[in-house]
Tab-separated table of C-alpha atoms in Angstrom:
chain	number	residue	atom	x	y	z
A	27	UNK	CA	-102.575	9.223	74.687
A	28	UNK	CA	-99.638	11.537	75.114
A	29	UNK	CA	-96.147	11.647	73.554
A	30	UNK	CA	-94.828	10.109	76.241
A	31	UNK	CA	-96.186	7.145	75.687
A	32	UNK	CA	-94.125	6.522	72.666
A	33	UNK	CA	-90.726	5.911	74.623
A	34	UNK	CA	-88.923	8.497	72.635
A	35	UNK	CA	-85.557	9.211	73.785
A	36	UNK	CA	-85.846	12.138	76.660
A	37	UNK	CA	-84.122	14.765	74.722
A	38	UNK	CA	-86.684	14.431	71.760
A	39	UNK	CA	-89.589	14.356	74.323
A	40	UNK	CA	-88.078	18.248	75.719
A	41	UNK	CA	-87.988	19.160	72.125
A	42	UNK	CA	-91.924	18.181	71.779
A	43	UNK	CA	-92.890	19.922	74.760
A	44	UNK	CA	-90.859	23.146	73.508
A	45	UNK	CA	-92.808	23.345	70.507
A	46	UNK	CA	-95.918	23.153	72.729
A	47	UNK	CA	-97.434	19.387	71.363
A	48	UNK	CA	-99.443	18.316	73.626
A	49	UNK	CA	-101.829	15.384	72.085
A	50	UNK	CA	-100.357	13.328	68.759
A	51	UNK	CA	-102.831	13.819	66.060
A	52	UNK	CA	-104.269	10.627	64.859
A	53	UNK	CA	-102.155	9.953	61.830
A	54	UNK	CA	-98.868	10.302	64.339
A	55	UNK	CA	-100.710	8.192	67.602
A	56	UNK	CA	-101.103	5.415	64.115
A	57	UNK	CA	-97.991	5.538	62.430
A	58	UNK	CA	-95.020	6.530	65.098
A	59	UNK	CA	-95.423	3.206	67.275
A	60	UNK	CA	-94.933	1.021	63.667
A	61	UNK	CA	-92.364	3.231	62.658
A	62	UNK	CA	-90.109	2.802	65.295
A	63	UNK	CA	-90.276	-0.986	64.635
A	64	UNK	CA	-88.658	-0.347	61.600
A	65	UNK	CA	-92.150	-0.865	59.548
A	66	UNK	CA	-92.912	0.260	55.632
A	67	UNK	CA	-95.747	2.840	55.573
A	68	UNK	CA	-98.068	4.080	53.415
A	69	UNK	CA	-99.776	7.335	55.087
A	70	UNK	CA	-102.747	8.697	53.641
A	71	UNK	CA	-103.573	12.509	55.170
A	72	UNK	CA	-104.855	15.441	53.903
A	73	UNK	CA	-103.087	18.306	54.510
A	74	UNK	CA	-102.523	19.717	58.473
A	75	UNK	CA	-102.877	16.304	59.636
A	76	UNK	CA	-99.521	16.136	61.194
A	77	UNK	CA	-97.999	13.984	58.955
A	78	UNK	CA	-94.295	15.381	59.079
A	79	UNK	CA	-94.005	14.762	63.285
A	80	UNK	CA	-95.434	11.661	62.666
A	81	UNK	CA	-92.203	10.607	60.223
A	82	UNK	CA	-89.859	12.935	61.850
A	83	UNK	CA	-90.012	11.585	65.581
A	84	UNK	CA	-89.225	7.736	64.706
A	85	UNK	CA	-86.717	8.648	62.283
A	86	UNK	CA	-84.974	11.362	65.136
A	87	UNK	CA	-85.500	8.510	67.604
A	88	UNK	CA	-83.520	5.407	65.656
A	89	UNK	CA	-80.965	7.894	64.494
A	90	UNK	CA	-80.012	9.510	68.057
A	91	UNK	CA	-79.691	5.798	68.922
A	92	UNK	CA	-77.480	5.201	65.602
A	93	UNK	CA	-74.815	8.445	65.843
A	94	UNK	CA	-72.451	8.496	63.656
A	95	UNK	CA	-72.250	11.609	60.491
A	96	UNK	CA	-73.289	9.661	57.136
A	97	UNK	CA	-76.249	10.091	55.383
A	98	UNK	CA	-79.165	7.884	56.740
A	99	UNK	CA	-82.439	9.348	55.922
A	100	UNK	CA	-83.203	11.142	52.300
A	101	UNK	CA	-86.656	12.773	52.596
A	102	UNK	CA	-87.688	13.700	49.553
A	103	UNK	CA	-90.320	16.747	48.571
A	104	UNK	CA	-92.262	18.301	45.368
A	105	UNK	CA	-91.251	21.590	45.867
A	106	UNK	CA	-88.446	23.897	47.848
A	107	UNK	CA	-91.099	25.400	49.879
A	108	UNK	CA	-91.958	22.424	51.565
A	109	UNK	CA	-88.310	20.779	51.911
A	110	UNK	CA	-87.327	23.999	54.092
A	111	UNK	CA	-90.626	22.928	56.063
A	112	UNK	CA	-89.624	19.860	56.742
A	113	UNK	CA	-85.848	20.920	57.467
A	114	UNK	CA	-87.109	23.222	59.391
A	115	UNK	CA	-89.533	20.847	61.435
A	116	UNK	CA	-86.503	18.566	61.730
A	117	UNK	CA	-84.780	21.607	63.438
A	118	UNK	CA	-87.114	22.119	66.382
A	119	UNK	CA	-87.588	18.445	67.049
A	120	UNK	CA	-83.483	17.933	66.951
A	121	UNK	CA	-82.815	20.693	69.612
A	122	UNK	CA	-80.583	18.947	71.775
A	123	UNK	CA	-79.504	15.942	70.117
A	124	UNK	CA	-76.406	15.316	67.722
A	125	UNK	CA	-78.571	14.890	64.424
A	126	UNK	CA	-78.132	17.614	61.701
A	127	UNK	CA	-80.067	18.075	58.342
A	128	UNK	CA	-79.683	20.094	55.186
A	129	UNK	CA	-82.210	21.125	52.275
A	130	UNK	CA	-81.380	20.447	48.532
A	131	UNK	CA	-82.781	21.922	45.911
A	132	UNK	CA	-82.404	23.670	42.573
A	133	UNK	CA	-82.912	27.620	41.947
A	134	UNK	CA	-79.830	28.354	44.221
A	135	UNK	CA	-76.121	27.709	44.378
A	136	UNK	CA	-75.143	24.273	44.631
A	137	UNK	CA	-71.889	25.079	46.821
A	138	UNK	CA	-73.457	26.046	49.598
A	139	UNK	CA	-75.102	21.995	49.553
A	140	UNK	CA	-72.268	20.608	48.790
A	141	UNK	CA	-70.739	22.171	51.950
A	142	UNK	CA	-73.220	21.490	54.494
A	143	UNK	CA	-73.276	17.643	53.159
A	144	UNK	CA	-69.146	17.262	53.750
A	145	UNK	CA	-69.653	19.178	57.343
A	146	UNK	CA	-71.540	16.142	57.903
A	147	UNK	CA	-75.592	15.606	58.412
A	148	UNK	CA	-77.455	12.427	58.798
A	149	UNK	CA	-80.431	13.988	57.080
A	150	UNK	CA	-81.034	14.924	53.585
A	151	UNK	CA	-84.073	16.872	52.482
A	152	UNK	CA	-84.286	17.102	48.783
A	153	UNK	CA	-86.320	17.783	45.922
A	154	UNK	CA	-85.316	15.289	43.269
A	155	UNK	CA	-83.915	17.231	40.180
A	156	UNK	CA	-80.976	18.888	42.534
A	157	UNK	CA	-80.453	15.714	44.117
A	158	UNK	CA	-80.108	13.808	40.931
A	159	UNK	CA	-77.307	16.493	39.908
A	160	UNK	CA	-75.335	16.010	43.511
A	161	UNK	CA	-75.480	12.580	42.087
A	162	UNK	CA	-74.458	13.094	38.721
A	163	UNK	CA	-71.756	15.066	40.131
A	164	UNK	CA	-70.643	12.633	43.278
A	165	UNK	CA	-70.718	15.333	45.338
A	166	UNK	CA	-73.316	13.295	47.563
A	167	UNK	CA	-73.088	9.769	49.162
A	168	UNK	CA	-76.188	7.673	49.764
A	169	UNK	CA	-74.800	4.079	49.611
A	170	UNK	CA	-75.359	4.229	54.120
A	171	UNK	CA	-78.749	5.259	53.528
A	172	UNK	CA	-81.225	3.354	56.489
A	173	UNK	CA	-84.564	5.391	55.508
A	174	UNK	CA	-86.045	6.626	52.370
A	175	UNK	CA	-89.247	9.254	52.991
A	176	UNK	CA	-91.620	10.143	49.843
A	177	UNK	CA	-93.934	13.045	51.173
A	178	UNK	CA	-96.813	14.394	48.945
A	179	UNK	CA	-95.854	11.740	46.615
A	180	UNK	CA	-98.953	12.241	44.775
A	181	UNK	CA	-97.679	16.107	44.092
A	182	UNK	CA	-94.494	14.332	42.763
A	183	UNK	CA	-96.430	12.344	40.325
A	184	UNK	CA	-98.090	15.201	39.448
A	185	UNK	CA	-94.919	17.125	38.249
A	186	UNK	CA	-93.541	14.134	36.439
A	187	UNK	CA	-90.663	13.455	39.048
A	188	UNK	CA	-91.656	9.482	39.092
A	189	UNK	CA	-88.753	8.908	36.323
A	190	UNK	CA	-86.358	11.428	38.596
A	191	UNK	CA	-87.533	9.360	41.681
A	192	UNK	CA	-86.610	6.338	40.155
A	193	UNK	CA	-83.663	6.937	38.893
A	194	UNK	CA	-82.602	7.710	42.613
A	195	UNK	CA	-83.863	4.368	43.635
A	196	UNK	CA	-81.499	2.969	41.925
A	197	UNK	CA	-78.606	4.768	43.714
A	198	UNK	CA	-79.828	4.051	47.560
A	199	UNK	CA	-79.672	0.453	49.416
A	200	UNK	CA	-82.137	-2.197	48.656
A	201	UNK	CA	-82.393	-2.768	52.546
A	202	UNK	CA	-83.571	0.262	53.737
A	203	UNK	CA	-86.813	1.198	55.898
A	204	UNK	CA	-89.381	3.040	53.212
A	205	UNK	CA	-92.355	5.591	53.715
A	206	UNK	CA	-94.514	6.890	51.557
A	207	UNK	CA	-96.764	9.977	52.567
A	208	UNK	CA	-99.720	11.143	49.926
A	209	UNK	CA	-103.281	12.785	50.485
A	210	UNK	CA	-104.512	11.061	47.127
A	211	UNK	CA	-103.942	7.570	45.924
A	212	UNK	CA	-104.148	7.700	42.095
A	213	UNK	CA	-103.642	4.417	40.320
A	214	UNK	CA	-99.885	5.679	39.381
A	215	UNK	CA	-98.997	6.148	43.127
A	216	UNK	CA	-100.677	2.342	43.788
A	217	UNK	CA	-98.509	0.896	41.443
A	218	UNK	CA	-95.244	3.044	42.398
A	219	UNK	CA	-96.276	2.034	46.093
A	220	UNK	CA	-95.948	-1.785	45.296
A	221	UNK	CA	-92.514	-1.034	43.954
A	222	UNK	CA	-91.375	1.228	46.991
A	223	UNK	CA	-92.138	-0.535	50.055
A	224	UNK	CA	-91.890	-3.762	51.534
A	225	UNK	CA	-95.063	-5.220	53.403
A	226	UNK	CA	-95.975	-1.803	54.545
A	227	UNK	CA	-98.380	-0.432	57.208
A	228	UNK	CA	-101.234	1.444	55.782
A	229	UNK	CA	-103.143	4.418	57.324
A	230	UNK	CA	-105.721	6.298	56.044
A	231	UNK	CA	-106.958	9.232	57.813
A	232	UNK	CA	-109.892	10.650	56.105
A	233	UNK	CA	-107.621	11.574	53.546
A	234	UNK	CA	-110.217	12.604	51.105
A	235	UNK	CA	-112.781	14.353	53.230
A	236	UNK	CA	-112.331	18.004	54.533
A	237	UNK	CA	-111.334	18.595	58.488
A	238	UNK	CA	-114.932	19.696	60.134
A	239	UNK	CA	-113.122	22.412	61.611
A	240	UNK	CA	-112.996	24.351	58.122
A	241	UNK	CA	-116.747	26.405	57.214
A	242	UNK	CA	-117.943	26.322	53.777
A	243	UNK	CA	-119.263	29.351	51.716
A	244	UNK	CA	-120.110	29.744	48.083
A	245	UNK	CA	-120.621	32.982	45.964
A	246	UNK	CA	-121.812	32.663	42.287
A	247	UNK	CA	-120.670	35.365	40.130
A	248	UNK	CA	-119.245	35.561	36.849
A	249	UNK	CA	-115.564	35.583	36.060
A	250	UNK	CA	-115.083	38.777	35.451
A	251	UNK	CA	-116.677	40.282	38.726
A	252	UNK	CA	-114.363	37.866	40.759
A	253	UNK	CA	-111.709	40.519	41.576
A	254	UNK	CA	-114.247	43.150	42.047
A	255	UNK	CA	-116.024	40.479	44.587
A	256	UNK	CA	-113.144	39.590	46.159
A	257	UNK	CA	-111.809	43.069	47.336
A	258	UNK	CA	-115.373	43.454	48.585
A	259	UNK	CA	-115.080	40.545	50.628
A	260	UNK	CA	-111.913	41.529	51.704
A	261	UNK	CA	-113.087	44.971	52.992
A	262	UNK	CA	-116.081	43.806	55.063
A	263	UNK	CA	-115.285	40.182	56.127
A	264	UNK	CA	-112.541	40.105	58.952
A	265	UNK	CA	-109.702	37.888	57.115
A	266	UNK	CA	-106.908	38.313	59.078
A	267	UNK	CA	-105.094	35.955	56.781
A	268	UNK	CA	-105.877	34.699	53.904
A	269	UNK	CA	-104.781	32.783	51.338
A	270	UNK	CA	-106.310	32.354	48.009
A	271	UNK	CA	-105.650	30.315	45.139
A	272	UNK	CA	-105.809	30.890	41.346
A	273	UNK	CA	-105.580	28.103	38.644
A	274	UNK	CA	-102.406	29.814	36.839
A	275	UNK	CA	-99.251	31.479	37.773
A	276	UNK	CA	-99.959	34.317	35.599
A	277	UNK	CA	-103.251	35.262	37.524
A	278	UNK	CA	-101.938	34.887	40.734
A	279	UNK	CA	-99.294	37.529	40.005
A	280	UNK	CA	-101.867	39.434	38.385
A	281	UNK	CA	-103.809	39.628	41.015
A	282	UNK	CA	-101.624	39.778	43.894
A	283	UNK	CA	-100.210	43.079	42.189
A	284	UNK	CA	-104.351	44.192	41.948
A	285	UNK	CA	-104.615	43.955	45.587
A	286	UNK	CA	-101.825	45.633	46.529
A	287	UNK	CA	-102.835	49.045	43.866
A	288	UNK	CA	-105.822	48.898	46.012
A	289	UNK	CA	-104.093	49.148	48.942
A	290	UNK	CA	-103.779	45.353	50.493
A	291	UNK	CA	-100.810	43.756	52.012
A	292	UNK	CA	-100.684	41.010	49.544
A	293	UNK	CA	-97.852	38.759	48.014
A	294	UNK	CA	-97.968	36.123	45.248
A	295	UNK	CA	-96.485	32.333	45.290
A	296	UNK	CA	-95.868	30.504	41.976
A	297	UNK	CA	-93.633	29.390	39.843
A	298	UNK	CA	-91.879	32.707	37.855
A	299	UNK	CA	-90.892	33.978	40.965
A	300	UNK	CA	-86.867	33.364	41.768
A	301	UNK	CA	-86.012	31.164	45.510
A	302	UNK	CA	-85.296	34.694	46.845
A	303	UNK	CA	-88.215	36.176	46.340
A	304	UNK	CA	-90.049	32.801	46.628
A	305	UNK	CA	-88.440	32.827	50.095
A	306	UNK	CA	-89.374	36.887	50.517
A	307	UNK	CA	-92.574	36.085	49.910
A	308	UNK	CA	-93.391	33.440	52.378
A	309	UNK	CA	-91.572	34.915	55.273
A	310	UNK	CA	-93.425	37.741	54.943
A	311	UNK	CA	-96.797	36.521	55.104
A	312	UNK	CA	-95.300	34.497	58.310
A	313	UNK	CA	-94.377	37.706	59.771
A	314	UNK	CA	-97.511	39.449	59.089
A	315	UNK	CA	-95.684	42.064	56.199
A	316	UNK	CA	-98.416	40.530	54.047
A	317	UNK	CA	-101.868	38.979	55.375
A	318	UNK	CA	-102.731	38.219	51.937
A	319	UNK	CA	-100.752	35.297	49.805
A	320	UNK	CA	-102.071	34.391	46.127
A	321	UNK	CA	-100.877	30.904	45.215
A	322	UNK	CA	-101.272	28.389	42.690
A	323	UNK	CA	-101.749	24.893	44.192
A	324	UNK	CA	-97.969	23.762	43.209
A	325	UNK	CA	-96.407	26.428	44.897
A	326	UNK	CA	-98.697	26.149	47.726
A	327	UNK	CA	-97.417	22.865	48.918
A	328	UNK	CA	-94.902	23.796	50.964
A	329	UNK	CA	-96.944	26.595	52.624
A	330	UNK	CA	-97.187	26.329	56.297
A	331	UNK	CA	-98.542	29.125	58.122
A	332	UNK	CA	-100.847	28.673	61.277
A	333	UNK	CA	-103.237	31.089	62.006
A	334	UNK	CA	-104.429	31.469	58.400
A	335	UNK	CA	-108.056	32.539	59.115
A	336	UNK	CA	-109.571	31.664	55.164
A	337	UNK	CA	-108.326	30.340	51.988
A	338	UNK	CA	-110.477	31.223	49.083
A	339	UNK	CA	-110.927	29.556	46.130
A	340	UNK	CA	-110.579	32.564	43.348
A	341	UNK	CA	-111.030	29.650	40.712
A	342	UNK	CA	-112.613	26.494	41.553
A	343	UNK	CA	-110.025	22.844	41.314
A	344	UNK	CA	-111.034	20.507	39.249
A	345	UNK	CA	-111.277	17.632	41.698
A	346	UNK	CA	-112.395	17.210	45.593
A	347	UNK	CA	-108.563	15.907	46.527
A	348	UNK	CA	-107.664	19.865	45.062
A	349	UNK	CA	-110.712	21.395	46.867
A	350	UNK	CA	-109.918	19.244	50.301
A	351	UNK	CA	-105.653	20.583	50.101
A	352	UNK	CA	-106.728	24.275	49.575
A	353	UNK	CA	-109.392	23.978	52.480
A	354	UNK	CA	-107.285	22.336	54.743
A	355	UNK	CA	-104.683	25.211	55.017
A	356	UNK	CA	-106.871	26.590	57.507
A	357	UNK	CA	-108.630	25.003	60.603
A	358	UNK	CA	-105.607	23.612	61.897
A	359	UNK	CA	-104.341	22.722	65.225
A	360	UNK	CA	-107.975	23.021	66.771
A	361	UNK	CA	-108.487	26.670	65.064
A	362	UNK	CA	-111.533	27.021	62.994
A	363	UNK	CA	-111.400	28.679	59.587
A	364	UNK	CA	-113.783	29.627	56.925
A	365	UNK	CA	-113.178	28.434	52.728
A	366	UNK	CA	-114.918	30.753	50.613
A	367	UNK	CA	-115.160	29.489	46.783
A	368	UNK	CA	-115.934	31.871	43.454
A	369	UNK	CA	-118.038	29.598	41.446
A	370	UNK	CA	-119.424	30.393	37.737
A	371	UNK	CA	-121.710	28.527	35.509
A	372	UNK	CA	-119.765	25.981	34.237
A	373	UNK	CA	-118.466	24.704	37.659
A	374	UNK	CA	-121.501	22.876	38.898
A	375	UNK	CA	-120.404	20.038	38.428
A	376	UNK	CA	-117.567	20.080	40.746
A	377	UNK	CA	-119.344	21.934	43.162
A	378	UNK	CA	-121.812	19.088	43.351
A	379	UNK	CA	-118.928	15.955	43.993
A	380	UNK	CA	-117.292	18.608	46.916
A	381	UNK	CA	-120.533	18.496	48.064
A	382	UNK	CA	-121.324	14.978	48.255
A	383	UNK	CA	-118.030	14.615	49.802
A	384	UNK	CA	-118.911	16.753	52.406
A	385	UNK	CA	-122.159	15.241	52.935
A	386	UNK	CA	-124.142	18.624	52.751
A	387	UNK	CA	-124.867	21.529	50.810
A	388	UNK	CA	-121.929	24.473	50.673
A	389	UNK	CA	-123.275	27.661	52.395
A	390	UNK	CA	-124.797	30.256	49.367
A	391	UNK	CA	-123.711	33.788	50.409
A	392	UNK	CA	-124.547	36.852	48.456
A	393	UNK	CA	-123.258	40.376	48.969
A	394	UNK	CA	-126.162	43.061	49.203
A	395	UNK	CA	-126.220	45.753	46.033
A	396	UNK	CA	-123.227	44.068	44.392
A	397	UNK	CA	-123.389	43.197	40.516
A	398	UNK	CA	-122.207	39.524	40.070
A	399	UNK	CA	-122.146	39.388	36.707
A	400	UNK	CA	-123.985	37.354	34.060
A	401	UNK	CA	-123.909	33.864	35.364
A	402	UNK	CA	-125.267	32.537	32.495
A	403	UNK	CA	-123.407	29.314	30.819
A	404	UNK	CA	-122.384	30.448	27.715
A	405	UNK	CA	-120.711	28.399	24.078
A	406	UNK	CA	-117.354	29.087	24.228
A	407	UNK	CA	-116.011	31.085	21.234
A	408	UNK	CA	-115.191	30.526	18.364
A	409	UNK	CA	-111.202	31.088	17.540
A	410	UNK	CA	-108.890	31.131	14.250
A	411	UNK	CA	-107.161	27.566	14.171
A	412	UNK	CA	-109.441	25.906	16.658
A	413	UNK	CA	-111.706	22.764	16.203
A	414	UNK	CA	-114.744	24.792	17.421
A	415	UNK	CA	-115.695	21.421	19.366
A	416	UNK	CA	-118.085	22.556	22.344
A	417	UNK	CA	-116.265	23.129	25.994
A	418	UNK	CA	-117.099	19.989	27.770
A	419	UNK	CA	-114.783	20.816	30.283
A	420	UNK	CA	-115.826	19.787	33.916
A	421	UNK	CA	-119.371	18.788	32.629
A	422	UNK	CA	-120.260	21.892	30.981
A	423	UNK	CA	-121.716	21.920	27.259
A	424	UNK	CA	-123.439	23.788	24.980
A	425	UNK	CA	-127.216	22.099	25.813
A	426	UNK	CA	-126.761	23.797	29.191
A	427	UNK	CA	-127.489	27.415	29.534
A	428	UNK	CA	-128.110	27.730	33.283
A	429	UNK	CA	-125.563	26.199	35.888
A	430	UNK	CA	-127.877	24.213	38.216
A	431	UNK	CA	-127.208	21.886	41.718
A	432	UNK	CA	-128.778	19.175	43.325
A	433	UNK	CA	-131.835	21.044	45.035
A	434	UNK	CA	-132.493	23.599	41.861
A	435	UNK	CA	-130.496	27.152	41.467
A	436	UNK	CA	-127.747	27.600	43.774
């Protein structure tokens, strides 16, 4: 099958071939032909899937048909990286046609918005806390809304914009096509889902497995050796771009400032950083300034980047979904890529359910001469004020004193 074959309107079909699509992936081959019959959708896709084509095309389609300058599509997004994604996405695909979009979200100037939305555009990306306050403020008119878009609504969920998302609900038509786009289906997101959409379509797309074009390695070392291991890596693997991911915001700017001392093009991404430098940040690891980006899995969500060669877990997630997002930032668009994962003691636990998800045993590397630290599980310690209860965080506890896999030591 070829785009083509989807009877999009000719100057949306030049727009595909200028951005050099060839083949739809199989989440946009699924969902585009129900879409443009005016179908609810639930998408499930992990990440590099092609899910924003596959809601972009249909919606470009019925609106070139539609004209007109009122708002008729709100797409709303987690975070500001990923609305400017999207927006610009929307962009490329619109090249030649009479739709126009705009982004809206908080950390900038609301004039600017407000400006672009009385020029006129028929699409509205948004993240919801700005858009609630162009509401508040009625500088923003969705009463001729015809589609509503949730993507990574899961993400949402996660960052407690469900009441936000609501309350928005409440301002658009009840007779409206409805999407929903997730890579997890917690029982929230279910229930939200029922509210949301209408009879809807669902597709799944091995949303909770990791694409077979990504390789799998594992290094056990203690926590404190995982900087030292990781400029090691850095020096003798070739990782033309790499991102890597940290569990806080604090240690990803920590770190990102560790590389660079030691002499690494490397940036951070998370959430003390202003939208300038946010927006610094990620067009230089686009451009190649930086070929290192340290992110926390928030701020990575709106991080699209081909080419990136690894991602490496510098602290392991705490469930598969977590471990399949990170991974799939690499091995896209045919391209294979390598995840490499830090692992102490207490992570075995996880290490085993990303395993049985990927229905074999992660690759054990070592690095020859290189100290990796104690990796023995210790008790956590004891501190003024606390309970003292034993970490049972992640499956660790106090009975175990060696971290140990399916198979024996790891």
């Amino acid at each position: 099958m070829n785009f083509q074959d989807f009877g999009l309107h000719q100057t949306i079909t030049a727009a595909i071939d200028k951005c050099g699509y060839t083949i739809p992936t199989p989440i946009q081959e699924q969902a585009i032909p129900h879409l443009m019959q005016g179908r609810d959708l639930l998408g499930l896709a992990q990440t590099g899937t092609g899910k924003t084509a596959a809601f972009v095309l249909p919606t470009l389609q019925r609106l070139q048909q539609s004209g007109g300058k009122k708002i008729k599509t709100l797409i709303l997004s987690p975070t500001r990286e990923l609305a400017e994604q999207i927006h610009e996405n929307i962009q490329q695909l619109a090249i030649g046609t009479s739709v126009r979009s705009c982004t809206i979200y908080g950390g900038v100037s609301k004039l600017p918005q407000i400006r672009n939305i009385q020029k006129g555009v028929e699409i509205v990306v948004a993240c919801p806390g700005r858009l609630l306050d162009h509401i508040q403020s009625r500088t923003i008119d969705l009463s001729g809304l015809e589609i509503l878009i949730l993507d990574e609504a899961d993400q949402m969920l996660d960052q407690g914009f469900l009441p936000d998302i609501r309350r928005i609900l409440k301002q658009v038509p009840a007779k409206r096509q409805s999407m929903v786009f997730s890579a997890t289906m917690p029982g929230e997101i279910r229930r939200f889902v029922q509210d949301i959409l209408s009879n809807p379509v669902k597709i799944q797309i091995n949303f909770e497995k990791p694409t077979e074009m990504v390789s799998h390695a594992l290094f056990q070392v203690a926590q404190s050796r995982k900087t030292a291991l990781l400029t090691n890596i850095l020096k003798k693997k070739e990782m033309q771009t790499t991102l890597v991911f940290t569990r806080t915001k604090h240690k990803a700017k920590k770190l990102a400032v560790q590389l660079q001392k030691k002499g690494f093009k490397a940036t951070s991404l998370q959430g003390n950083l202003s939208q300038n430098q946010r927006k610094n940040a990620m067009e230089g690891f686009r451009s190649g300034k930086f070929n290192i980006m340290v992110a926390t899995d928030i701020a990575a969500r709106g991080i699209d980047v081909s080419g990136i060669s690894h991602v490496v877990n510098y602290d392991m997630p705490d469930t598969v979904e977590a471990y399949t997002h990170r991974t799939g930032r690499t091995g896209r668009a045919l391209k294979t890529g390598e995840a490499v994962t830090f692992a102490t003691a207490e992570d075995g636990k996880i290490i085993q359910v990303v395993e049985r998800t990927l229905g074999r045993k992660i690759r054990r590397e070592t690095v020859e001469d290189f100290d990796f630290g104690d990796l023995t599980l210790t008790a956590p310690s004891k501190k003024r004020g606390s309970n003292n209860r034993p970490n049972t965080r992640r499956g660790s506890s106090a009975r175990k004193n060696k971290w140990k896999s399916k198979g024996g030591r790891a």
